[in-house]
Short mmCIF file of C-alpha atoms and ligand atoms in Angstrom, two decimals:
data_model
loop_
_atom_site.label_atom_id
_atom_site.label_comp_id
_atom_site.label_asym_id
_atom_site.label_seq_id
_atom_site.Cartn_x
_atom_site.Cartn_y
_atom_site.Cartn_z
CA UNK A 29 -0.90 33.03 79.97
CA UNK A 30 -3.89 33.20 82.41
CA UNK A 31 -4.98 29.62 82.92
CA UNK A 32 -8.26 30.64 84.52
CA UNK A 33 -9.65 32.53 81.69
CA UNK A 34 -12.84 31.51 79.77
CA UNK A 35 -12.04 29.80 76.23
CA UNK A 36 -12.90 32.43 73.27
CA UNK A 37 -15.60 30.37 71.94
CA UNK A 38 -17.43 30.97 75.39
CA UNK A 39 -16.92 34.40 75.56
CA UNK A 40 -19.59 37.10 74.67
CA UNK A 41 -18.11 38.23 71.35
CA UNK A 42 -19.08 42.14 71.01
CA UNK A 43 -18.71 43.88 67.86
CA UNK A 44 -18.46 47.86 67.13
CA UNK A 45 -19.18 48.95 63.85
CA UNK A 46 -19.70 52.49 62.17
CA UNK A 47 -18.20 55.25 60.22
CA UNK A 48 -14.84 56.55 61.11
CA UNK A 49 -16.15 59.98 61.85
CA UNK A 50 -18.79 58.63 64.32
CA UNK A 51 -15.89 58.05 67.34
CA UNK A 52 -16.37 54.40 67.13
CA UNK A 53 -12.86 53.83 68.40
CA UNK A 54 -13.18 56.33 71.40
CA UNK A 55 -16.38 54.93 72.27
CA UNK A 56 -14.65 51.30 72.44
CA UNK A 57 -12.15 53.01 74.68
CA UNK A 58 -14.73 54.47 76.92
CA UNK A 59 -16.78 51.38 77.21
CA UNK A 60 -13.66 49.04 77.76
CA UNK A 61 -11.78 51.65 79.88
CA UNK A 62 -8.57 51.16 77.74
CA UNK A 63 -6.90 51.85 74.45
CA UNK A 64 -7.10 49.29 72.03
CA UNK A 65 -4.48 49.53 69.25
CA UNK A 66 -6.15 50.89 66.17
CA UNK A 67 -5.33 49.51 63.12
CA UNK A 68 -8.24 50.80 61.53
CA UNK A 69 -6.24 54.08 61.32
CA UNK A 70 -3.17 52.59 59.54
CA UNK A 71 -3.46 53.13 55.95
CA UNK A 72 -3.41 49.58 53.93
CA UNK A 73 -4.39 47.44 57.17
CA UNK A 74 -7.94 48.68 57.40
CA UNK A 75 -9.90 45.57 56.57
CA UNK A 76 -8.53 43.70 59.93
CA UNK A 77 -10.68 44.01 62.84
CA UNK A 78 -8.94 44.32 66.30
CA UNK A 79 -10.06 41.63 68.96
CA UNK A 80 -9.28 41.82 72.70
CA UNK A 81 -10.46 39.43 75.27
CA UNK A 82 -11.20 40.79 78.54
CA UNK A 83 -13.30 41.06 81.53
CA UNK A 84 -15.92 43.58 81.39
CA UNK A 85 -17.99 44.36 84.10
CA UNK A 86 -20.94 43.87 84.27
CA UNK A 87 -20.95 41.46 81.53
CA UNK A 88 -18.07 39.03 82.30
CA UNK A 89 -15.79 37.42 79.96
CA UNK A 90 -16.16 39.26 76.53
CA UNK A 91 -14.00 39.44 73.22
CA UNK A 92 -14.42 43.14 71.87
CA UNK A 93 -13.99 43.70 68.41
CA UNK A 94 -13.35 46.98 67.12
CA UNK A 95 -13.88 46.62 63.39
CA UNK A 96 -12.81 48.72 60.35
CA UNK A 97 -14.68 51.92 59.84
CA UNK A 98 -17.29 51.67 57.20
CA UNK A 99 -15.72 54.32 55.10
CA UNK A 100 -12.17 53.23 55.58
CA UNK A 101 -9.99 53.83 52.92
CA UNK A 102 -8.87 50.50 51.23
CA UNK A 103 -12.06 48.92 51.75
CA UNK A 104 -14.31 50.13 49.08
CA UNK A 105 -17.77 49.52 48.16
CA UNK A 106 -19.05 46.16 48.28
CA UNK A 107 -15.69 44.89 50.16
CA UNK A 108 -16.57 46.80 53.11
CA UNK A 109 -20.15 45.33 53.31
CA UNK A 110 -18.50 41.80 52.91
CA UNK A 111 -15.96 42.21 55.40
CA UNK A 112 -18.78 43.53 57.84
CA UNK A 113 -20.80 40.59 57.13
CA UNK A 114 -17.81 38.38 58.00
CA UNK A 115 -17.33 39.87 61.02
CA UNK A 116 -20.70 40.10 62.09
CA UNK A 117 -20.93 36.37 61.61
CA UNK A 118 -18.63 35.89 64.34
CA UNK A 119 -20.37 38.37 66.97
CA UNK A 120 -23.13 37.67 69.71
CA UNK A 121 -23.84 41.31 69.83
CA UNK A 122 -23.22 44.42 67.83
CA UNK A 123 -22.68 48.04 68.68
CA UNK A 124 -23.37 50.58 65.82
CA UNK A 125 -21.81 53.84 66.46
CA UNK A 126 -23.30 56.84 64.82
CA UNK A 127 -22.59 60.55 64.71
CA UNK A 128 -25.51 61.81 66.88
CA UNK A 129 -25.05 65.32 64.84
CA UNK A 130 -25.03 63.46 61.37
CA UNK A 131 -27.46 60.70 61.91
CA UNK A 132 -27.48 57.43 60.08
CA UNK A 133 -25.35 57.13 56.95
CA UNK A 134 -26.49 54.64 53.96
CA UNK A 135 -23.78 52.32 55.34
CA UNK A 136 -25.17 52.67 58.90
CA UNK A 137 -28.60 51.68 57.37
CA UNK A 138 -27.58 48.54 55.22
CA UNK A 139 -25.56 47.48 58.42
CA UNK A 140 -28.88 47.95 60.36
CA UNK A 141 -30.76 45.80 57.98
CA UNK A 142 -28.12 43.25 57.87
CA UNK A 143 -28.39 42.98 61.70
CA UNK A 144 -32.27 42.63 61.64
CA UNK A 145 -31.96 40.05 58.44
CA UNK A 146 -29.46 37.86 60.71
CA UNK A 147 -31.64 38.64 64.05
CA UNK A 148 -28.46 39.99 65.54
CA UNK A 149 -29.29 41.70 68.91
CA UNK A 150 -27.55 45.33 68.43
CA UNK A 151 -27.68 48.85 70.02
CA UNK A 152 -27.41 52.05 67.85
CA UNK A 153 -25.28 54.30 70.06
CA UNK A 154 -25.70 57.77 68.80
CA UNK A 155 -22.29 59.64 69.88
CA UNK A 156 -20.85 63.04 70.44
CA UNK A 157 -24.49 63.63 72.30
CA UNK A 158 -22.92 66.14 74.14
CA UNK A 159 -22.85 68.42 70.98
CA UNK A 160 -26.60 68.09 70.37
CA UNK A 161 -28.66 71.28 71.98
CA UNK A 162 -31.04 68.58 73.34
CA UNK A 163 -30.97 64.60 73.50
CA UNK A 164 -33.67 62.90 72.33
CA UNK A 165 -35.30 60.23 74.09
CA UNK A 166 -33.73 56.87 73.37
CA UNK A 167 -35.92 54.04 71.88
CA UNK A 168 -35.24 50.52 72.91
CA UNK A 169 -32.17 49.71 70.86
CA UNK A 170 -30.88 53.13 70.71
CA UNK A 171 -28.72 55.21 73.17
CA UNK A 172 -27.36 58.80 73.20
CA UNK A 173 -23.60 58.88 74.61
CA UNK A 174 -20.68 61.09 74.73
CA UNK A 175 -17.22 58.88 74.37
CA UNK A 176 -15.60 62.51 74.89
CA UNK A 177 -17.87 63.07 78.35
CA UNK A 178 -18.16 60.18 79.35
CA UNK A 179 -22.22 60.21 79.62
CA UNK A 180 -24.19 57.45 78.72
CA UNK A 181 -21.26 54.82 79.22
CA UNK A 182 -23.05 52.95 81.70
CA UNK A 183 -26.28 53.30 80.56
CA UNK A 184 -24.85 51.75 77.26
CA UNK A 185 -23.44 48.76 79.14
CA UNK A 186 -26.54 48.01 81.23
CA UNK A 187 -28.04 47.73 77.62
CA UNK A 188 -25.76 45.17 76.55
CA UNK A 189 -26.43 43.15 79.90
CA UNK A 190 -30.12 43.09 78.59
CA UNK A 191 -29.22 41.84 75.34
CA UNK A 192 -27.25 39.43 76.55
CA UNK A 193 -30.11 38.35 79.03
CA UNK A 194 -32.65 38.03 76.06
CA UNK A 195 -30.01 36.17 73.92
CA UNK A 196 -28.81 33.81 76.89
CA UNK A 197 -30.18 30.49 76.23
CA UNK A 198 -29.83 28.08 79.02
CA UNK A 199 -28.32 25.65 76.53
CA UNK A 200 -26.58 22.73 78.22
CA UNK A 201 -24.14 20.34 76.56
CA UNK A 202 -25.52 17.39 78.74
CA UNK A 203 -26.79 18.72 82.16
CA UNK A 204 -30.73 18.09 81.07
CA UNK A 205 -29.74 14.36 80.41
CA UNK A 206 -28.05 13.20 83.36
CA UNK A 207 -28.55 13.91 87.32
CA UNK A 208 -26.99 14.04 90.40
CA UNK A 209 -24.95 10.80 91.08
CA UNK A 210 -25.36 9.22 87.64
CA UNK A 211 -22.33 7.61 86.56
CA UNK A 212 -21.02 8.95 82.97
CA UNK A 213 -17.97 7.28 81.33
CA UNK A 214 -16.07 9.81 79.06
CA UNK A 215 -13.97 7.75 76.15
CA UNK A 216 -11.01 9.96 75.23
CA UNK A 217 -8.45 8.24 72.74
CA UNK A 218 -4.85 9.49 73.74
CA UNK A 219 -3.48 8.69 69.89
CA UNK A 220 -1.09 10.72 67.63
CA UNK A 221 -3.96 13.46 66.97
CA UNK A 222 -4.49 13.99 70.48
CA UNK A 223 -2.84 17.25 71.85
CA UNK A 224 -0.05 16.76 74.22
CA UNK A 225 -0.29 17.26 77.93
CA UNK A 226 -4.10 18.30 77.90
CA UNK A 227 -7.48 17.22 76.85
CA UNK A 228 -9.33 19.16 73.99
CA UNK A 229 -11.80 21.58 74.71
CA UNK A 230 -15.02 19.76 74.49
CA UNK A 231 -13.91 16.78 76.80
CA UNK A 232 -13.09 19.87 79.11
CA UNK A 233 -16.33 21.47 79.18
CA UNK A 234 -18.13 17.93 79.34
CA UNK A 235 -16.31 17.33 82.49
CA UNK A 236 -16.90 20.48 83.84
CA UNK A 237 -20.34 20.45 83.34
CA UNK A 238 -20.77 16.78 84.82
CA UNK A 239 -18.81 18.17 87.78
CA UNK A 240 -21.30 20.84 88.44
CA UNK A 241 -24.28 18.73 88.01
CA UNK A 242 -22.75 16.33 90.64
CA UNK A 243 -22.50 13.09 88.43
CA UNK A 244 -19.65 10.71 88.94
CA UNK A 245 -17.47 10.66 85.87
CA UNK A 246 -14.85 8.33 84.73
CA UNK A 247 -12.42 9.27 81.86
CA UNK A 248 -10.82 6.36 80.24
CA UNK A 249 -9.00 5.02 76.87
CA UNK A 250 -10.92 2.32 74.89
CA UNK A 251 -8.56 -0.26 76.22
CA UNK A 252 -9.64 0.48 79.53
CA UNK A 253 -13.35 0.74 79.07
CA UNK A 254 -14.88 -2.87 79.56
CA UNK A 255 -12.71 -3.06 82.69
CA UNK A 256 -14.15 0.23 83.99
CA UNK A 257 -17.74 -0.67 83.38
CA UNK A 258 -17.27 -4.53 84.82
CA UNK A 259 -15.81 -2.84 88.00
CA UNK A 260 -18.85 -0.63 88.51
CA UNK A 261 -21.49 -1.80 90.92
CA UNK A 262 -24.43 -0.32 88.65
CA UNK A 263 -24.53 0.14 85.00
CA UNK A 264 -23.16 3.97 83.92
CA UNK A 265 -25.85 5.97 82.84
CA UNK A 266 -24.28 7.03 79.50
CA UNK A 267 -21.16 6.47 77.64
CA UNK A 268 -19.66 9.63 75.75
CA UNK A 269 -16.77 8.78 73.17
CA UNK A 270 -14.72 10.25 70.91
CA UNK A 271 -16.40 9.92 67.38
CA UNK A 272 -13.34 8.19 65.84
CA UNK A 273 -13.59 5.39 68.66
CA UNK A 274 -17.58 5.02 68.25
CA UNK A 275 -17.10 1.69 66.40
CA UNK A 276 -14.78 -0.13 68.89
CA UNK A 277 -16.70 1.78 71.74
CA UNK A 278 -20.52 0.50 70.57
CA UNK A 279 -19.06 -3.06 70.30
CA UNK A 280 -18.19 -2.84 74.01
CA UNK A 281 -21.03 -0.97 75.34
CA UNK A 282 -23.95 -3.16 75.99
CA UNK A 283 -27.31 -2.09 73.92
CA UNK A 284 -28.96 -1.15 77.43
CA UNK A 285 -26.53 1.59 78.09
CA UNK A 286 -26.94 4.53 76.23
CA UNK A 287 -24.18 5.68 74.07
CA UNK A 288 -23.18 9.06 72.22
CA UNK A 289 -20.35 11.16 71.26
CA UNK A 290 -18.76 14.72 72.20
CA UNK A 291 -19.36 15.73 68.52
CA UNK A 292 -23.24 14.94 68.56
CA UNK A 293 -23.66 16.59 72.21
CA UNK A 294 -21.83 19.51 70.62
CA UNK A 295 -23.65 19.80 67.45
CA UNK A 296 -27.01 20.24 69.80
CA UNK A 297 -25.08 22.62 72.16
CA UNK A 298 -23.70 24.81 69.28
CA UNK A 299 -25.93 24.18 66.46
CA UNK A 300 -29.18 22.22 65.06
CA UNK A 301 -28.78 18.45 65.63
CA UNK A 302 -31.89 17.96 63.22
CA UNK A 303 -29.90 19.47 60.22
CA UNK A 304 -26.96 17.54 60.76
CA UNK A 305 -28.54 14.38 61.24
CA UNK A 306 -30.69 14.92 58.42
CA UNK A 307 -27.10 16.15 56.46
CA UNK A 308 -25.47 12.62 57.79
CA UNK A 309 -28.34 10.67 55.94
CA UNK A 310 -27.44 12.60 52.63
CA UNK A 311 -24.01 10.71 52.60
CA UNK A 312 -26.07 7.95 50.95
CA UNK A 313 -27.26 10.07 48.00
CA UNK A 314 -24.05 11.16 46.99
CA UNK A 315 -23.18 10.83 43.15
CA UNK A 316 -19.76 10.24 41.43
CA UNK A 317 -18.00 13.62 40.83
CA UNK A 318 -19.89 15.20 43.80
CA UNK A 319 -18.14 18.12 45.67
CA UNK A 320 -17.87 17.63 49.42
CA UNK A 321 -16.56 20.26 51.45
CA UNK A 322 -14.77 19.56 54.73
CA UNK A 323 -14.64 22.56 56.98
CA UNK A 324 -12.61 22.67 60.42
CA UNK A 325 -13.11 25.51 62.99
CA UNK A 326 -9.54 26.00 63.81
CA UNK A 327 -6.10 25.99 62.43
CA UNK A 328 -4.73 23.44 64.56
CA UNK A 329 -1.41 21.61 63.35
CA UNK A 330 -2.38 18.97 61.09
CA UNK A 331 -1.22 15.55 62.27
CA UNK A 332 -0.73 12.70 59.76
CA UNK A 333 -3.69 10.62 59.32
CA UNK A 334 -5.50 13.86 60.41
CA UNK A 335 -9.57 12.79 60.54
CA UNK A 336 -10.51 15.54 58.43
CA UNK A 337 -8.22 15.52 55.50
CA UNK A 338 -7.39 11.68 55.57
CA UNK A 339 -9.88 9.46 57.18
CA UNK A 340 -13.25 11.34 56.76
CA UNK A 341 -12.78 11.49 52.78
CA UNK A 342 -11.68 7.84 53.03
CA UNK A 343 -14.65 6.81 55.00
CA UNK A 344 -16.97 8.99 52.94
CA UNK A 345 -15.62 7.50 49.51
CA UNK A 346 -16.25 4.03 51.07
CA UNK A 347 -19.52 4.44 52.49
CA UNK A 348 -21.03 6.05 49.33
CA UNK A 349 -19.33 3.96 46.73
CA UNK A 350 -18.69 6.70 44.78
CA UNK A 351 -15.76 8.96 43.51
CA UNK A 352 -16.05 12.36 45.17
CA UNK A 353 -13.92 15.61 44.86
CA UNK A 354 -13.09 17.07 48.55
CA UNK A 355 -12.15 20.80 49.45
CA UNK A 356 -10.90 21.66 52.80
CA UNK A 357 -11.31 24.85 54.87
CA UNK A 358 -9.95 25.69 58.57
CA UNK A 359 -10.11 28.46 60.92
CA UNK A 360 -12.09 31.61 60.06
CA UNK A 361 -12.57 30.49 56.26
CA UNK A 362 -15.83 29.35 55.29
CA UNK A 363 -17.59 30.15 51.82
CA UNK A 364 -20.12 32.61 51.63
CA UNK A 365 -21.88 30.43 49.17
CA UNK A 366 -21.97 26.65 49.41
CA UNK A 367 -24.07 25.81 46.39
CA UNK A 368 -21.00 23.76 44.30
CA UNK A 369 -20.90 21.56 47.13
CA UNK A 370 -23.25 18.62 47.53
CA UNK A 371 -22.75 18.26 51.31
CA UNK A 372 -20.63 20.12 53.93
CA UNK A 373 -19.14 18.05 56.54
CA UNK A 374 -18.18 20.33 59.49
CA UNK A 375 -16.12 19.67 62.59
CA UNK A 376 -17.57 20.18 66.10
CA UNK A 377 -16.86 23.56 65.83
CA UNK A 378 -15.78 23.87 69.71
CA UNK A 379 -13.39 26.95 69.02
CA UNK A 380 -16.29 28.57 67.07
CA UNK A 381 -19.00 30.80 68.90
CA UNK A 382 -22.58 29.62 68.82
CA UNK A 383 -23.46 32.60 66.48
CA UNK A 384 -20.47 31.53 64.07
CA UNK A 385 -21.44 28.08 63.80
CA UNK A 386 -25.18 28.92 63.19
CA UNK A 387 -23.95 31.26 60.68
CA UNK A 388 -22.53 28.56 58.80
CA UNK A 389 -25.32 26.62 58.90
CA UNK A 390 -27.65 29.46 57.50
CA UNK A 391 -25.24 29.73 54.73
CA UNK A 392 -25.70 26.04 53.89
CA UNK A 393 -29.41 26.41 54.24
CA UNK A 394 -29.65 29.49 51.99
CA UNK A 395 -27.28 27.66 49.15
CA UNK A 396 -29.52 24.34 49.54
CA UNK A 397 -26.33 22.36 50.83
CA UNK A 398 -27.22 19.72 53.45
CA UNK A 399 -24.42 20.19 56.38
CA UNK A 400 -23.42 17.41 58.57
CA UNK A 401 -20.58 17.06 61.18
CA UNK A 402 -17.85 14.78 61.81
CA UNK A 403 -19.34 12.70 64.59
CA UNK A 404 -22.76 12.46 62.89
CA UNK A 405 -21.29 11.51 59.83
CA UNK A 406 -19.31 8.83 61.39
CA UNK A 407 -21.76 7.36 63.51
CA UNK A 408 -23.90 7.34 60.34
CA UNK A 409 -21.31 5.29 58.51
CA UNK A 410 -20.87 3.03 61.32
CA UNK A 411 -24.62 2.18 61.33
CA UNK A 412 -24.88 3.78 64.76
CA UNK A 413 -26.34 7.00 64.51
CA UNK A 414 -29.79 5.96 65.68
CA UNK A 415 -28.22 4.47 68.88
CA UNK A 416 -26.21 7.47 69.60
CA UNK A 417 -29.26 9.82 69.43
CA UNK A 418 -31.56 7.70 71.87
CA UNK A 419 -30.11 9.63 74.88
CA UNK A 420 -32.30 12.60 73.58
CA UNK A 421 -35.37 10.42 73.19
CA UNK A 422 -35.12 9.15 76.76
CA UNK A 423 -34.47 12.55 78.37
CA UNK A 424 -36.84 12.83 81.12
S1 SF4 B 30 -12.59 23.90 66.15
FE1 SF4 B 30 -13.39 21.91 65.00
S2 SF4 B 30 -10.93 21.17 64.64
FE2 SF4 B 30 -10.77 22.94 66.03
S3 SF4 B 30 -10.39 21.55 67.85
FE3 SF4 B 30 -12.76 22.06 68.00
S4 SF4 B 30 -13.69 20.44 66.83
FE4 SF4 B 30 -11.43 20.22 66.54
#
């Protein structure tokens, strides 16, 4: 294992789509300079995409996703489109590979319409351009290439860089909220649900960003928090806590010190904070018998007293004073329609790409289901949501 690699959720996810005869896999190999194993050529396993994390110059750390052919055996009709939709939800940019001799198939057109509907940046790569008499001029998001001859591959990569630049949001976890030399305290309980020997990804990423800014970072557990604050000459600018310790931490941190949680910071970084805050307010409106979906973005080993499956359902029933019916999903599972649920409560989604998290929120929006996240819901249930959002109001 290379300990210097970028986390998967921070890599650019590039999906290659197309008909089998378009030379999609050859183009993937030409772009990456290596042969990815082609599950899509093996009968019976055609619905599984092949994913590979790599450094792809000049793009940097990426995950290449070679998707099953739109016309593969075993993935018929709606299933193919359904599968493509699922994969689309996880990618940041899409490359649609089309046989330049045949032009766009109805499946290609359908997929292109989906890219546009989802505002997913895409390039149409017309492959086998060497077999054309003359190569037409490429439009903005089109390119003529030959995977066989290696022509147009660098230009395709340049176009990909262009898409990334367009898409690159200057989103920060908290770099716009604190400044150089500000003291920030992170409260990271090491309890039975914490992974052995390491901090979880949101904590690692937050520390990394604080180091980049030049802020002074203290990392403590709840028991050491008041001592740490007392030892400081000046008040800390901000305290960031694990959501589960919100209540205890808010009792320790005086009102003149800003307090928020990792989940709330990541709700803003990955998705849409206003939507999850609105979702948290809906907790009060739940009625007896309502269905609530609790969804986690990864399949980490569930510990006893797991926050998603045990603590949250208990807290939500107590807070709403209603008998509710809970469903759970984890990892890549997420319903394509959440209309049966009165509320979706999602984890911070640190292992999901920004696009994937936004896609889940979009599904909820289209289904008319409010969505909140763990940290925001917990802050609301503990009566400290307003306080944990103040850090954004005081942003200079
Ligand atoms: S993806 Fe969700 S459940 Fe998995 S570690 Fe991140 S916040 Fe926790």
